[in-house]
CSV table of C-alpha atoms in Angstrom, one decimal:
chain,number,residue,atom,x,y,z
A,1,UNK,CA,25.6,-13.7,-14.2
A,2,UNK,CA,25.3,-16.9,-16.0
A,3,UNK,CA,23.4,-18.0,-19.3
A,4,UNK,CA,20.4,-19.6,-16.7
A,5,UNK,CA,20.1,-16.1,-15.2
A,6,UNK,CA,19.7,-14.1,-18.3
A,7,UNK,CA,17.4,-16.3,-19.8
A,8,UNK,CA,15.2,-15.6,-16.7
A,9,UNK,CA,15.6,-11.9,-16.4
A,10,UNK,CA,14.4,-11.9,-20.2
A,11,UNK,CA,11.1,-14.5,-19.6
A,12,UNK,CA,10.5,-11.8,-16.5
A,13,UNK,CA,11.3,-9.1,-19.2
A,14,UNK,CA,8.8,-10.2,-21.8
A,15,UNK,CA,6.1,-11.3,-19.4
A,16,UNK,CA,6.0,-7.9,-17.9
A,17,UNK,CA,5.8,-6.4,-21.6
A,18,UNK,CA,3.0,-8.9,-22.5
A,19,UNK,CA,1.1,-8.1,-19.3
A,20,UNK,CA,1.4,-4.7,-19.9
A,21,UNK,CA,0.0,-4.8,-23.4
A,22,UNK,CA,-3.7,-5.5,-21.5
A,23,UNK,CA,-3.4,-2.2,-19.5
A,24,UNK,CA,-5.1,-0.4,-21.2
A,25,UNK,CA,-7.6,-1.8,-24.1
A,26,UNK,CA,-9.6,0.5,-26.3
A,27,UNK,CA,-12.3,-0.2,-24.7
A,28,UNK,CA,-11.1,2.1,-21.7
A,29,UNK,CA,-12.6,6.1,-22.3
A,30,UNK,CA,-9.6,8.7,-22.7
A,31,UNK,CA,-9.1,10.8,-20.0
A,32,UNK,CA,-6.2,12.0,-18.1
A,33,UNK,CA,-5.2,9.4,-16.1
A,34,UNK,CA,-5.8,6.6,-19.1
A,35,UNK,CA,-4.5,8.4,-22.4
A,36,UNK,CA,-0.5,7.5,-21.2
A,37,UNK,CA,0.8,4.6,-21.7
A,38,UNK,CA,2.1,4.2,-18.5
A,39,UNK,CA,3.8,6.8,-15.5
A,40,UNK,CA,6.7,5.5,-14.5
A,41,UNK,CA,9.4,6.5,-11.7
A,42,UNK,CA,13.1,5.4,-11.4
A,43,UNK,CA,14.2,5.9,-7.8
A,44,UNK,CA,18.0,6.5,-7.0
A,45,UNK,CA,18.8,3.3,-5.2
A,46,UNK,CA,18.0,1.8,-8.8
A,47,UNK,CA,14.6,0.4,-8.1
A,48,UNK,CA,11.9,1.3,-10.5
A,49,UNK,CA,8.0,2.2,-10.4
A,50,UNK,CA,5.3,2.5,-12.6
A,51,UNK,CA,1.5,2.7,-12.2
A,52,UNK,CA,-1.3,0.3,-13.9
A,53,UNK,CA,-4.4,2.7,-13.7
A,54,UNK,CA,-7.9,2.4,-15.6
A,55,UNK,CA,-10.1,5.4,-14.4
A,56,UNK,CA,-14.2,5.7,-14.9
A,57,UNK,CA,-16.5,8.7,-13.6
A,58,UNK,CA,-14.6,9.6,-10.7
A,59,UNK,CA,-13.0,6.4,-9.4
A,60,UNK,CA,-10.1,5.1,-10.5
A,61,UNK,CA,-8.3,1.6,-10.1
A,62,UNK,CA,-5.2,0.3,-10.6
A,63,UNK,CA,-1.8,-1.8,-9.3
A,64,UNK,CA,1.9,0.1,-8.4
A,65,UNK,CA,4.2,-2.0,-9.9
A,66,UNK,CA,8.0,-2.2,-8.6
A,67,UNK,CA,10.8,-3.8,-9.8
A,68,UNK,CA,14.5,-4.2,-8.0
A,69,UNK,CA,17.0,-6.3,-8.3
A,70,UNK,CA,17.8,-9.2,-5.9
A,71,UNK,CA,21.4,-9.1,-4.5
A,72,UNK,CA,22.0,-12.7,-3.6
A,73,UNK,CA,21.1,-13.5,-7.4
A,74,UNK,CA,20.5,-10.4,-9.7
A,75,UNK,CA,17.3,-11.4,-10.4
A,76,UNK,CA,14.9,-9.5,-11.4
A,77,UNK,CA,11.4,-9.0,-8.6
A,78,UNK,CA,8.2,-7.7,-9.7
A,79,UNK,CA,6.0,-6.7,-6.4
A,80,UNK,CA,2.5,-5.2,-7.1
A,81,UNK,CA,0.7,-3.1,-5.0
A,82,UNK,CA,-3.2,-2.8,-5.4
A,83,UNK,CA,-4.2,0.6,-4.6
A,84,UNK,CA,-8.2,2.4,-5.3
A,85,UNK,CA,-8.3,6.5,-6.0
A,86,UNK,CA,-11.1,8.4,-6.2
A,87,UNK,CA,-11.2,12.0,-7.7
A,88,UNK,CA,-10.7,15.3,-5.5
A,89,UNK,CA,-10.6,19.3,-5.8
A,90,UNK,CA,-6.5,19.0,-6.9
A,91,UNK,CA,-6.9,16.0,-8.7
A,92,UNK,CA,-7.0,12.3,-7.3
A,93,UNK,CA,-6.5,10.4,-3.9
A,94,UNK,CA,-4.8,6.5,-4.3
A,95,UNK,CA,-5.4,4.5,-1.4
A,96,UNK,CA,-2.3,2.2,-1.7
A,97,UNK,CA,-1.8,-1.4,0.2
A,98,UNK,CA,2.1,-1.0,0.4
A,99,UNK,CA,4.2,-3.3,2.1
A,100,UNK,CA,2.1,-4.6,4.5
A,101,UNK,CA,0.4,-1.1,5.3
A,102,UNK,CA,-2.6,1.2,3.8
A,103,UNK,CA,-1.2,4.4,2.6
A,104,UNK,CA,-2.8,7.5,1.2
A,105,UNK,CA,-1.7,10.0,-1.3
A,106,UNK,CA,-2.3,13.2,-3.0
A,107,UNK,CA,-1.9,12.9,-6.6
A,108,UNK,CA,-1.4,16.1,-9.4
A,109,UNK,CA,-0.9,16.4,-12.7
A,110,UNK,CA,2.1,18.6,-13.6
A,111,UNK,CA,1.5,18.5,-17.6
A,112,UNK,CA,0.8,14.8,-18.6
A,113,UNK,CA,2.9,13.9,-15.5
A,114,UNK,CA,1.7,12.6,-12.1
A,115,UNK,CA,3.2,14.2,-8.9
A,116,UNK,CA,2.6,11.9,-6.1
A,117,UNK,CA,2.5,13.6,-2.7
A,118,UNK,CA,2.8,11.7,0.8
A,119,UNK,CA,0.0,12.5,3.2
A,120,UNK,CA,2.5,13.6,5.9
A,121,UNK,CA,4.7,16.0,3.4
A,122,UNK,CA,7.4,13.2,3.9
A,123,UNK,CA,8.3,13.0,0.0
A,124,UNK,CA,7.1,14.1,-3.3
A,125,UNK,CA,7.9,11.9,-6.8
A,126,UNK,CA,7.1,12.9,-10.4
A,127,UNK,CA,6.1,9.7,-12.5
A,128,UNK,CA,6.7,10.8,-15.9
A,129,UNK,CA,3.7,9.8,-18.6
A,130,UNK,CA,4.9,7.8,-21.3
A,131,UNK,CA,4.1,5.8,-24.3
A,132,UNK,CA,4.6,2.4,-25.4
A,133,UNK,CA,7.8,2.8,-27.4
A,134,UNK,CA,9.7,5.1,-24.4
A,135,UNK,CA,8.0,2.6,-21.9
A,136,UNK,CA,9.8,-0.8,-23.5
A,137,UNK,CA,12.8,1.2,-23.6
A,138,UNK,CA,13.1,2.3,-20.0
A,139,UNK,CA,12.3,-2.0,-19.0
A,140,UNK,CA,15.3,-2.5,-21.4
A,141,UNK,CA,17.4,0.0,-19.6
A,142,UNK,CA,16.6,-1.6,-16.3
A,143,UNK,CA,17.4,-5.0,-17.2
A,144,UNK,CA,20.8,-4.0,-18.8
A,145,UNK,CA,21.9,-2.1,-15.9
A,146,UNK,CA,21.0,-4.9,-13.7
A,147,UNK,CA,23.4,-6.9,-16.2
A,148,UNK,CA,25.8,-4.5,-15.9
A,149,UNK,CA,25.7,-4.3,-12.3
A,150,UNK,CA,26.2,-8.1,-11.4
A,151,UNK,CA,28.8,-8.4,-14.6
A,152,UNK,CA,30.9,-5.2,-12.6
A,153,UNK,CA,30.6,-7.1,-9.0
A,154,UNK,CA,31.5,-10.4,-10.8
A,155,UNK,CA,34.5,-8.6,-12.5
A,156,UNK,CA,35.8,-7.0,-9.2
A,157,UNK,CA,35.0,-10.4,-7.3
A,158,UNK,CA,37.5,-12.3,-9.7
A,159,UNK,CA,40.1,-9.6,-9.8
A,160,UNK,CA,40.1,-9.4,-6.0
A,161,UNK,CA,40.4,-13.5,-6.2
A,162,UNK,CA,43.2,-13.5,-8.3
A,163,UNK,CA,45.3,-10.8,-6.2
A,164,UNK,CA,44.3,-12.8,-2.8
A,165,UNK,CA,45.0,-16.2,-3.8
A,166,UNK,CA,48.3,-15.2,-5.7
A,167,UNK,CA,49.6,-13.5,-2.3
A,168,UNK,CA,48.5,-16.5,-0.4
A,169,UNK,CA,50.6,-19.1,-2.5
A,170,UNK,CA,53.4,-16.7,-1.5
A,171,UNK,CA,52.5,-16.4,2.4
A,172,UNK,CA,54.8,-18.7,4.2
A,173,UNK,CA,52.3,-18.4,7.2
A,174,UNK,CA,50.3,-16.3,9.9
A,175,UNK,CA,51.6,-15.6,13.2
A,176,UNK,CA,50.3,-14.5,16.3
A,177,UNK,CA,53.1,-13.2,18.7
A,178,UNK,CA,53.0,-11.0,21.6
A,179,UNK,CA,55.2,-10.7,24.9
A,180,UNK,CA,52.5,-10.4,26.9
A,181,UNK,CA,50.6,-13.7,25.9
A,182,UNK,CA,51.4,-17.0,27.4
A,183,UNK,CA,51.1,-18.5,23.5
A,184,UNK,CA,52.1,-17.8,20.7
A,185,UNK,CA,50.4,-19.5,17.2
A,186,UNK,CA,51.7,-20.1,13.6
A,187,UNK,CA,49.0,-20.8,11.0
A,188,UNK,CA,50.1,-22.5,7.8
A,189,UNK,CA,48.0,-23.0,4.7
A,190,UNK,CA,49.5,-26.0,2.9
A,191,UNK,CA,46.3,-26.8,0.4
A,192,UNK,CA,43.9,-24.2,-1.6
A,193,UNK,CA,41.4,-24.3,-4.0
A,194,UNK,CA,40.4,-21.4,-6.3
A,195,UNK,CA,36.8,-22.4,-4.8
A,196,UNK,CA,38.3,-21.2,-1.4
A,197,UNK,CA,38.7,-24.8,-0.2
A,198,UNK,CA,41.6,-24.6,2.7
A,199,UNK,CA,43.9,-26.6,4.6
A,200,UNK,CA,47.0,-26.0,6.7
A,201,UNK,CA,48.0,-26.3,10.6
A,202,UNK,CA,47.8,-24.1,13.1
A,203,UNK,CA,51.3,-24.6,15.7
A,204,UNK,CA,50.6,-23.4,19.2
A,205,UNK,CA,53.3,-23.2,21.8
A,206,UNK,CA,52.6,-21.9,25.4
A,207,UNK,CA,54.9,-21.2,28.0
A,208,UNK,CA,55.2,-23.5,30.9
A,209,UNK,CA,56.4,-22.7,34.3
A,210,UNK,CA,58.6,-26.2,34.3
A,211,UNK,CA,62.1,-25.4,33.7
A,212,UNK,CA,63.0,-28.4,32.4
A,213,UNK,CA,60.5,-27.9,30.0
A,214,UNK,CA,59.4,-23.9,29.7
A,215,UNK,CA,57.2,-24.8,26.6
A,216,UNK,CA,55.4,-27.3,25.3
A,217,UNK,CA,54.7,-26.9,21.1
A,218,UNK,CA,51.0,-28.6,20.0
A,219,UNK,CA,50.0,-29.0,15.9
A,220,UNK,CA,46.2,-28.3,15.4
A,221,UNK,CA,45.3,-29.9,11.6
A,222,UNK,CA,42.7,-27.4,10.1
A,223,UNK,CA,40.6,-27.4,7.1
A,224,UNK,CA,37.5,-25.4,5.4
A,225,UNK,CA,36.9,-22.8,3.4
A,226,UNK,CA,37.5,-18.7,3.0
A,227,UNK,CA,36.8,-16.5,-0.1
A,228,UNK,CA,39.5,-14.2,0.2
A,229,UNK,CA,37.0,-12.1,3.0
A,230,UNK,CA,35.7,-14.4,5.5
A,231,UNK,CA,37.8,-17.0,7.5
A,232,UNK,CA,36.0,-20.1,8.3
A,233,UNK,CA,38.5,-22.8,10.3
A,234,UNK,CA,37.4,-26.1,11.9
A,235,UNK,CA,40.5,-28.6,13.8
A,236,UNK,CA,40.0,-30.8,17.1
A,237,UNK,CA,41.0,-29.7,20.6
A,238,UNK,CA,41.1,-31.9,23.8
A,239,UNK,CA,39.1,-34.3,21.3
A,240,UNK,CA,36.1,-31.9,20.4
A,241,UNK,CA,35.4,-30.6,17.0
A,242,UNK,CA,36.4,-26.1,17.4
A,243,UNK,CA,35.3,-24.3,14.8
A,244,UNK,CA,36.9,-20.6,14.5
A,245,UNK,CA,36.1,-17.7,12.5
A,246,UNK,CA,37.1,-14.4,11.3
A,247,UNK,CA,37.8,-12.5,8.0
A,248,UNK,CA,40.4,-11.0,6.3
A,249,UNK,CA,41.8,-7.4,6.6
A,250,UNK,CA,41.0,-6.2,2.6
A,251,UNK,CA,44.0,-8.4,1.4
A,252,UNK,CA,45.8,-11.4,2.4
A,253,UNK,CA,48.4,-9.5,4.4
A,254,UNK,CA,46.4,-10.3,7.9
A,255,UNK,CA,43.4,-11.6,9.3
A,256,UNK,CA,41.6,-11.4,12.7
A,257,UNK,CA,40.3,-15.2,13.9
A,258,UNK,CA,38.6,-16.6,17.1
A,259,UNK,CA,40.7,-18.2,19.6
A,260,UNK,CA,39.3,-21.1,22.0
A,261,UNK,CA,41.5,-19.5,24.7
A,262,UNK,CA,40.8,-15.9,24.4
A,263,UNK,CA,37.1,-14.6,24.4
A,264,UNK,CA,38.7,-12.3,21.7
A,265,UNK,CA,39.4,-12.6,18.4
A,266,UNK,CA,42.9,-12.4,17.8
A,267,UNK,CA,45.1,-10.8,14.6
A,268,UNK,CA,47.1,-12.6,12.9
A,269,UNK,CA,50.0,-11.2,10.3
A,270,UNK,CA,51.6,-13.0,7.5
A,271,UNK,CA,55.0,-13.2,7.8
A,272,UNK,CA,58.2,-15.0,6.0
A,273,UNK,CA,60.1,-18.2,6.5
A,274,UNK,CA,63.6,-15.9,8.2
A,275,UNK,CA,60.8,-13.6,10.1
A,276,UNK,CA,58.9,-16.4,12.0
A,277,UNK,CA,62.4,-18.1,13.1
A,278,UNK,CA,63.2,-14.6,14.5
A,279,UNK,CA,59.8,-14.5,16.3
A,280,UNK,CA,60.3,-18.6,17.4
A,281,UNK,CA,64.1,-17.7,19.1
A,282,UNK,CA,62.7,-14.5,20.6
A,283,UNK,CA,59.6,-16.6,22.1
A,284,UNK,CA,61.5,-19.5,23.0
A,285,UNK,CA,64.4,-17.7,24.7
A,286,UNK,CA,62.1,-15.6,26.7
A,287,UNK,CA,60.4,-18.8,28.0
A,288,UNK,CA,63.6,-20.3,29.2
């Protein structure tokens, strides 16, 4: 995660600790539902809960507040949900709008904690009262797993890049060989960046059913991108732009690719400089 990221998980971090500093003003009476600081609720996929609640007589208002963290960045998202409870024989009913839909729920106390019960049985959760001091703490603790979580995936993404890109600068190419296929294809990389940037040549030769020529052999230049798990090719065929695609197999060792001749993807396997001209004689004697 980079310096522009953490400086906006901690502006999200310090809003949400400011904003929270007006839930509950003195002005509120005590009762059950407004002497915590805060019941909060940390699910097991690592997204986090707490409710906003003011309560007066017997009706009570309030916001559900989530926070998860967003994959394609590692932000940090805060989504509110406005909910309305009024008080009942067991305790309360919240009328939530969640995600697009109005739920009901049944709502204990189990000492200072909430248990929240779904209308239909489908799940109970225990929001745990807390104060100010163990509510900062348990933000803090969500933000530094979320740092922790991106720096791990960005550890194992560069690790992974290193071993790829180290056994493709030793890969003399990818071949595609089988008796039973009129073609056979040698893919070359020639150019790489560490930003996945590719370019090589794919080599196709096809059996012909001239003897005086039993194969022709065809160069296809190819360049774009891959980032050690996807496979994205582009070269020119019969004067049209082909694009092909396809991913690697965990490591560099083989891919699968689309083929304009096949309506298959087809595997290709790396192989060295002595085992392609084995594969070559094999292909070009049993053409002849």
């Amino acid at each position: 995660m980079n310096t522009f990221k953490y400086l906006g998980l901690a502006v999200l971090v310090g809003g949400l600790l400011i904003s929270a500093l007006l839930w509950w003003p003195s002005l509120h009476p005590k009762g059950p539902l407004n002497t915590p600081y805060a019941f909060v609720y940390k699910g097991g996929n690592g997204d986090f809960y707490w409710f906003d609640l003011t309560n007066s007589s017997r009706k009570v208002k309030g916001t559900l507040h989530q926070l998860d963290v967003v994959e394609e960045d590692s932000s940090i998202q805060e989504t509110k949900y406005p909910l309305t409870g009024k008080k009942t024989e067991e305790g309360y009913e919240f009328k939530l709008d969640f995600k697009g839909k109005t739920e009901k729920v049944d709502v204990e106390f189990s000492g200072e904690n909430l248990l929240i019960k779904e209308k239909q049985g489908k799940y109970e959760r225990l929001y745990r009262a807390v104060d100010r001091r163990e509510f900062d703490q348990e933000i803090k603790d969500f933000q530094d797993e979320a740092k922790e979580a991106d720096y791990n995936e960005e550890q194992y993404f560069n690790q992974h890049a290193d071993s790829f890109f180290s056994e493709l600068d030793r890969t003399f190419g990818y071949l595609y060989s089988e008796k039973e296929e009129p073609f056979q294809l040698l893919l070359t990389i020639d150019e790489w960046t560490r930003e996945g940037d590719v370019s090589g040549s794919l080599l196709m030769r096809t059996r012909k059913s001239d003897h005086n020529k039993p194969y022709t052999e065809t160069r296809y230049e190819a360049v774009r991108i891959t980032d050690g798990s996807m496979l994205q090719l582009y070269t020119t065929v019969d004067g049209k732009k082909t694009k092909l695609t396809g991913h690697f197999h965990g490591d560099a060792s083989q891919f699968e690719l689309s083929f304009w001749e096949t309506d298959r993807p087809l595997i290709f396997h790396a192989v060295t400089e002595e085992e392609f001209k084995t594969k070559e004689k094999a292909f070009k004697n049993s053409s002849e």
